[in-house]
mmCIF file with all atom_site columns, C-alpha atoms in Angstrom:
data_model
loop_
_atom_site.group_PDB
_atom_site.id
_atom_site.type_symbol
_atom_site.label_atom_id
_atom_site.label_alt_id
_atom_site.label_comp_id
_atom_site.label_asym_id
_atom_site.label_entity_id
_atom_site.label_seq_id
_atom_site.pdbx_PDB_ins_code
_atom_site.Cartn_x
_atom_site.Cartn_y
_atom_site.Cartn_z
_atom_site.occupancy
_atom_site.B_iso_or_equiv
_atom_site.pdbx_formal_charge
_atom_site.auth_seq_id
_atom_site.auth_comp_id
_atom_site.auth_asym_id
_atom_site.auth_atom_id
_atom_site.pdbx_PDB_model_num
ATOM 1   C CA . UNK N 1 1   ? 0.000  0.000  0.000   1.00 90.00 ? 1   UNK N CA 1
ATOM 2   C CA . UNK N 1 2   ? 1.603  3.314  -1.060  1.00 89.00 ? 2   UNK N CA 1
ATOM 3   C CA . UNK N 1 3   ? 1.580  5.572  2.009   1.00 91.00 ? 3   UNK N CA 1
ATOM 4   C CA . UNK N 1 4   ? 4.058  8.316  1.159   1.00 96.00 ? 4   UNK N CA 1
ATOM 5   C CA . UNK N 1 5   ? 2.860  10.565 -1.527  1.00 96.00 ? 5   UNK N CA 1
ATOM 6   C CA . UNK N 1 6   ? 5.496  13.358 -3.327  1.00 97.00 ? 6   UNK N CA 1
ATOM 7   C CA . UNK N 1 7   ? 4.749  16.038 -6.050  1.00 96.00 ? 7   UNK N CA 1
ATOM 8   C CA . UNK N 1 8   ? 7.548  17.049 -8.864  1.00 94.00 ? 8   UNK N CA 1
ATOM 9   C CA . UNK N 1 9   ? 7.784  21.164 -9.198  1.00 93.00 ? 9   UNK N CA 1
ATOM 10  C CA . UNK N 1 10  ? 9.928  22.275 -11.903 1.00 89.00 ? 10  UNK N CA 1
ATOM 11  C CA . UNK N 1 11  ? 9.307  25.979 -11.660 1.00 88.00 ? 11  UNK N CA 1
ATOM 12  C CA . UNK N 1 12  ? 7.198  26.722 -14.679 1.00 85.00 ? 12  UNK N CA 1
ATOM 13  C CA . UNK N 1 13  ? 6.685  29.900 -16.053 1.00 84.00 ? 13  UNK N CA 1
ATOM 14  C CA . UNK N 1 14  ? 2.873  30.896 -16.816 1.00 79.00 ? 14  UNK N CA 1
ATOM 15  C CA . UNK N 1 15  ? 2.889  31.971 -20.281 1.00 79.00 ? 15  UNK N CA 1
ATOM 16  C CA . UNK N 1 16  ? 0.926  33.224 -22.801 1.00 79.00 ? 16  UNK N CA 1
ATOM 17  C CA . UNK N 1 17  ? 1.480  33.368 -26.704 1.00 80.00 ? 17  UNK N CA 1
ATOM 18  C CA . UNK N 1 18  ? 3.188  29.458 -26.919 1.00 77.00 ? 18  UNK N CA 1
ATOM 19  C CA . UNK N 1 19  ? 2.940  26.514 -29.241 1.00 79.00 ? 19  UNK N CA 1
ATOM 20  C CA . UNK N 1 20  ? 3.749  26.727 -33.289 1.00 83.00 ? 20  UNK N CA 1
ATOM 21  C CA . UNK N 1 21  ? 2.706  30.439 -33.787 1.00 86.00 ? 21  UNK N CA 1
ATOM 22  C CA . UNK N 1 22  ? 3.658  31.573 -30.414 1.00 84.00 ? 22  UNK N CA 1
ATOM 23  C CA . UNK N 1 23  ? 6.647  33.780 -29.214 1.00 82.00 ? 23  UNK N CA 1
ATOM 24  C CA . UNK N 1 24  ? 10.329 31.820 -30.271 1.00 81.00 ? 24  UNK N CA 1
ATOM 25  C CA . UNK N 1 25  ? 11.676 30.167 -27.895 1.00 76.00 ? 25  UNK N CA 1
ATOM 26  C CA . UNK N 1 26  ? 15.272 32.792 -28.160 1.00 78.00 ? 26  UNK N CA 1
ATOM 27  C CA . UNK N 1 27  ? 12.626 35.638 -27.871 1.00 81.00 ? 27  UNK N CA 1
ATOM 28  C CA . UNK N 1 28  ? 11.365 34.871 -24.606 1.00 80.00 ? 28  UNK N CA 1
ATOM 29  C CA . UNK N 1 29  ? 12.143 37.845 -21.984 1.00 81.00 ? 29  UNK N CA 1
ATOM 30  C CA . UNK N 1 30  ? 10.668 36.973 -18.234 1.00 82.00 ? 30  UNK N CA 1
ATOM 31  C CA . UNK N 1 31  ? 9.199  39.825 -15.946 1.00 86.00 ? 31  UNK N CA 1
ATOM 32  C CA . UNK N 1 32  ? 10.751 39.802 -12.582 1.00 90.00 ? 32  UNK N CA 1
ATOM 33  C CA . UNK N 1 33  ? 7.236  39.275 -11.877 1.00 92.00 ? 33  UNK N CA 1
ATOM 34  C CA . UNK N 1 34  ? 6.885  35.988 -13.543 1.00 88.00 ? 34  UNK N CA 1
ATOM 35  C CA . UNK N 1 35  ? 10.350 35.203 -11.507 1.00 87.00 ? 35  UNK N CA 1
ATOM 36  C CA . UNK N 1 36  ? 8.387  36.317 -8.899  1.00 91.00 ? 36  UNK N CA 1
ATOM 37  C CA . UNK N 1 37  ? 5.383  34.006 -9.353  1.00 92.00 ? 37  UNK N CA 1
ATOM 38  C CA . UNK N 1 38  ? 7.383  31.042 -9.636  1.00 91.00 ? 38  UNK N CA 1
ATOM 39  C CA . UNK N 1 39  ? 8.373  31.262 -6.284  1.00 94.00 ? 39  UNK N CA 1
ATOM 40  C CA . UNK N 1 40  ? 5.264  32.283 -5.174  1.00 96.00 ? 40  UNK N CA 1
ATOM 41  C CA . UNK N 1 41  ? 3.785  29.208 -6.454  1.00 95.00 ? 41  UNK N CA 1
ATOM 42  C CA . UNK N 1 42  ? 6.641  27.240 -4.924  1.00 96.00 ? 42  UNK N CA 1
ATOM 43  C CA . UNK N 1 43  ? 5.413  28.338 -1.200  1.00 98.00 ? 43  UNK N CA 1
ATOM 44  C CA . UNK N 1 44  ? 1.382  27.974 -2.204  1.00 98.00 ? 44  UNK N CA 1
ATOM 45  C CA . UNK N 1 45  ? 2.295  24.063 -3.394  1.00 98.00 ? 45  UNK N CA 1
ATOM 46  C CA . UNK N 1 46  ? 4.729  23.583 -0.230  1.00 98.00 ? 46  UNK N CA 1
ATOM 47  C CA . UNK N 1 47  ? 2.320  24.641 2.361   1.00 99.00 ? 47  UNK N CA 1
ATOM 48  C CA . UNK N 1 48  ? -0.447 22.698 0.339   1.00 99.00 ? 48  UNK N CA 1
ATOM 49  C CA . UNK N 1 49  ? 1.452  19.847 0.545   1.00 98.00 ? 49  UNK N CA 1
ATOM 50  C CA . UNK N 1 50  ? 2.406  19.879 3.741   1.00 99.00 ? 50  UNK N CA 1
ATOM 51  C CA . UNK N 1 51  ? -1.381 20.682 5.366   1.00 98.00 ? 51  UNK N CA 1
ATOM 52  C CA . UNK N 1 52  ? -2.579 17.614 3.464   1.00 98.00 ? 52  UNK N CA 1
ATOM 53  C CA . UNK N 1 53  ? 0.376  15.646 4.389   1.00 97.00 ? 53  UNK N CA 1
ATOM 54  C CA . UNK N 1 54  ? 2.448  14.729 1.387   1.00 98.00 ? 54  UNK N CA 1
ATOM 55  C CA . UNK N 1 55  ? 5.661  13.777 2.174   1.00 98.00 ? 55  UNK N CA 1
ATOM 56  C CA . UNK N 1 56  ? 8.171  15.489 -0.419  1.00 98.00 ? 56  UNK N CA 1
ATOM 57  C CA . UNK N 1 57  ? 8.539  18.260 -2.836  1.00 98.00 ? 57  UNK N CA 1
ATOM 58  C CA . UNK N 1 58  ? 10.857 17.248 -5.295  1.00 97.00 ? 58  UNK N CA 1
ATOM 59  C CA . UNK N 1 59  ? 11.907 20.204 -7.951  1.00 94.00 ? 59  UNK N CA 1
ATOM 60  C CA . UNK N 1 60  ? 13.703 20.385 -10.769 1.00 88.00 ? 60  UNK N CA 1
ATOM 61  C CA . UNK N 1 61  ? 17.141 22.913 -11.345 1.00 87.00 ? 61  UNK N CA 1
ATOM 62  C CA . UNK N 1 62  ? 17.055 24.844 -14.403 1.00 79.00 ? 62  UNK N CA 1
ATOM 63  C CA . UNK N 1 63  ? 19.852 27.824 -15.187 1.00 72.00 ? 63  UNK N CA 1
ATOM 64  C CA . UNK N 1 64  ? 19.344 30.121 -18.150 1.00 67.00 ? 64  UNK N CA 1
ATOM 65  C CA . UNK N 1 65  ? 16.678 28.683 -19.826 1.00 64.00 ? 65  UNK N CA 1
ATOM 66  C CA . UNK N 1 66  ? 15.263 31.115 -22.415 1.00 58.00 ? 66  UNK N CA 1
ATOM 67  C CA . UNK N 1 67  ? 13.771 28.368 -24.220 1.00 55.00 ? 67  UNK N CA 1
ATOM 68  C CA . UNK N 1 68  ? 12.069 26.496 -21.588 1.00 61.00 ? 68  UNK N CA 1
ATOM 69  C CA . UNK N 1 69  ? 9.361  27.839 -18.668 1.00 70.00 ? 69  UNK N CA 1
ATOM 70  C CA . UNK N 1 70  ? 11.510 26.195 -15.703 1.00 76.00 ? 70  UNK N CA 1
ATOM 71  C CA . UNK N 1 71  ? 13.400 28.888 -13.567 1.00 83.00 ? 71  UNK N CA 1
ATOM 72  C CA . UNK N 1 72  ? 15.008 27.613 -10.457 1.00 86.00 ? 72  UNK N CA 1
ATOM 73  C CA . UNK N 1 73  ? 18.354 27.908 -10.153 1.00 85.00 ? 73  UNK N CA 1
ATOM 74  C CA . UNK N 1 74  ? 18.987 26.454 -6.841  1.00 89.00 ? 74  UNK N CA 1
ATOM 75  C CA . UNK N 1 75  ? 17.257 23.887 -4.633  1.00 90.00 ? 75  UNK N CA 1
ATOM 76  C CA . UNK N 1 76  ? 19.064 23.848 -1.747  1.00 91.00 ? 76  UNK N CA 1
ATOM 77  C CA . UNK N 1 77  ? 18.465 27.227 -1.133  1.00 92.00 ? 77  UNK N CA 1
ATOM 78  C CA . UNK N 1 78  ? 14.767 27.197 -2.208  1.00 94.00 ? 78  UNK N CA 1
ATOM 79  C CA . UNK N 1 79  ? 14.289 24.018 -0.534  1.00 95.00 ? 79  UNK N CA 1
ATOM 80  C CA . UNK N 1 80  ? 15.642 25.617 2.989   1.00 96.00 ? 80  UNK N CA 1
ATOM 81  C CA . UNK N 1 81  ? 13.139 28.804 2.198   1.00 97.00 ? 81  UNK N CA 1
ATOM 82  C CA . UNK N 1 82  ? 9.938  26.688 1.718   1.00 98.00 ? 82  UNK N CA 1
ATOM 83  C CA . UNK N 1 83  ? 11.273 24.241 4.863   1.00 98.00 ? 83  UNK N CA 1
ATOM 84  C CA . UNK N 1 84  ? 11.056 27.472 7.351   1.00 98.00 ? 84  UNK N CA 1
ATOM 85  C CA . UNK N 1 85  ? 7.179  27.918 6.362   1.00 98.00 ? 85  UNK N CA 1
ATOM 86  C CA . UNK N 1 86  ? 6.156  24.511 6.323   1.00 98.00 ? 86  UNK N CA 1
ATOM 87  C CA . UNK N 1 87  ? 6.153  21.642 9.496   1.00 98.00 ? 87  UNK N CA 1
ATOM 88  C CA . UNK N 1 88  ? 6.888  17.678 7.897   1.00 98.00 ? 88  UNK N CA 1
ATOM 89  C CA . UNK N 1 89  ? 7.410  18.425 4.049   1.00 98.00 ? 89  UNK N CA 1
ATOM 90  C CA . UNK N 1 90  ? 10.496 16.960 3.206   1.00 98.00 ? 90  UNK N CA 1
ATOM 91  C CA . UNK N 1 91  ? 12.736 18.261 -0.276  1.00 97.00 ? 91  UNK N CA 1
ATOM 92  C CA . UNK N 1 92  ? 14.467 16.808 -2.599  1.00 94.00 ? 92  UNK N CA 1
ATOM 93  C CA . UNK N 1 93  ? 16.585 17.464 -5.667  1.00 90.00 ? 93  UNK N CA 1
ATOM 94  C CA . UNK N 1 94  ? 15.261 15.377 -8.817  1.00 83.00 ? 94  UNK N CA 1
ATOM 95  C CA . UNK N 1 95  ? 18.439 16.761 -10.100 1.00 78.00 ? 95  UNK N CA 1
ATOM 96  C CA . UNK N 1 96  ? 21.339 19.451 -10.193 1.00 79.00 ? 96  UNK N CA 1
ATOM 97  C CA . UNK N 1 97  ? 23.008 20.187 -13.406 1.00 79.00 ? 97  UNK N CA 1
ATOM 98  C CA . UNK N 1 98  ? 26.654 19.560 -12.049 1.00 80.00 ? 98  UNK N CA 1
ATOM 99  C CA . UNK N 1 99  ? 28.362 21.586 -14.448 1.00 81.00 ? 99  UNK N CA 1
ATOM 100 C CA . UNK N 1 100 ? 27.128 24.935 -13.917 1.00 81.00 ? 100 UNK N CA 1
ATOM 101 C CA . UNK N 1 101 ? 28.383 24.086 -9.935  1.00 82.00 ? 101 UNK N CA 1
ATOM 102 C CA . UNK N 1 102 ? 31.792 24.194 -8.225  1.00 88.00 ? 102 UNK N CA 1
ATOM 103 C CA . UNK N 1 103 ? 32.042 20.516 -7.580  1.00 88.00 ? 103 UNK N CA 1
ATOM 104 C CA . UNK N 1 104 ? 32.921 21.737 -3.926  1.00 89.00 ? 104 UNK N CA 1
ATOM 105 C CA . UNK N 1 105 ? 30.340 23.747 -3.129  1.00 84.00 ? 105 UNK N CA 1
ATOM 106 C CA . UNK N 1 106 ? 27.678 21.091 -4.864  1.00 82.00 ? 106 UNK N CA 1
ATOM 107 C CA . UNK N 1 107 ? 29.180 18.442 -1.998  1.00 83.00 ? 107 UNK N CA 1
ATOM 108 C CA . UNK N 1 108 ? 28.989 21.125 0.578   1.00 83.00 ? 108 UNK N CA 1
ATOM 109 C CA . UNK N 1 109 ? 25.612 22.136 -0.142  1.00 79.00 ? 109 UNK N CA 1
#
């Protein structure tokens, strides 16, 4: 019987004018306050979780990504952010794009 349930968060970006006739992917430009509502969204999931008692929020680390709607450029430090509003919700990295790190710091952190 599963028991545990997790959610995967990638960061997307809400936006309009996509698909074949849509803005090219080199011409997207984000807002600060599309930044903004990523990570707003981040803490609305994370506290969601958390009051209905999922056990993880895993995200996804994206850096530079013009063509893509994922944003977050580092899960430890979001993770540690969302950890200091919520009470079981555990975090976890589906992945970290190791060469855009400093191996040591990667380790560290």
């Amino acid at each position: 019987m599963i028991k545990r349930f997790s959610v995967l968060y990638v960061g997307q970006i809400d936006l309009e004018n996509v698909g074949a006739d849509g803005t090219k992917p080199d011409d997207r430009l984000y807002t600060n306050d599309q930044l903004i509502q990523t990570y707003d969204n981040a803490m609305k999931l994370a506290k969601q979780m958390d009051d209905s008692g999922f056990y993880c929020l895993w995200a996804a680390e994206h850096h530079f990504q013009r063509e893509g709607y994922e944003c977050i450029p580092n899960l430890t430090l979001l993770g540690t952010h969302l950890a200091a509003h919520t009470k079981n919700l555990k975090f976890g990295a589906a992945f970290n794009i190791v060469s855009m790190w400093h191996p040591l710091r990667l380790a560290e952190d």
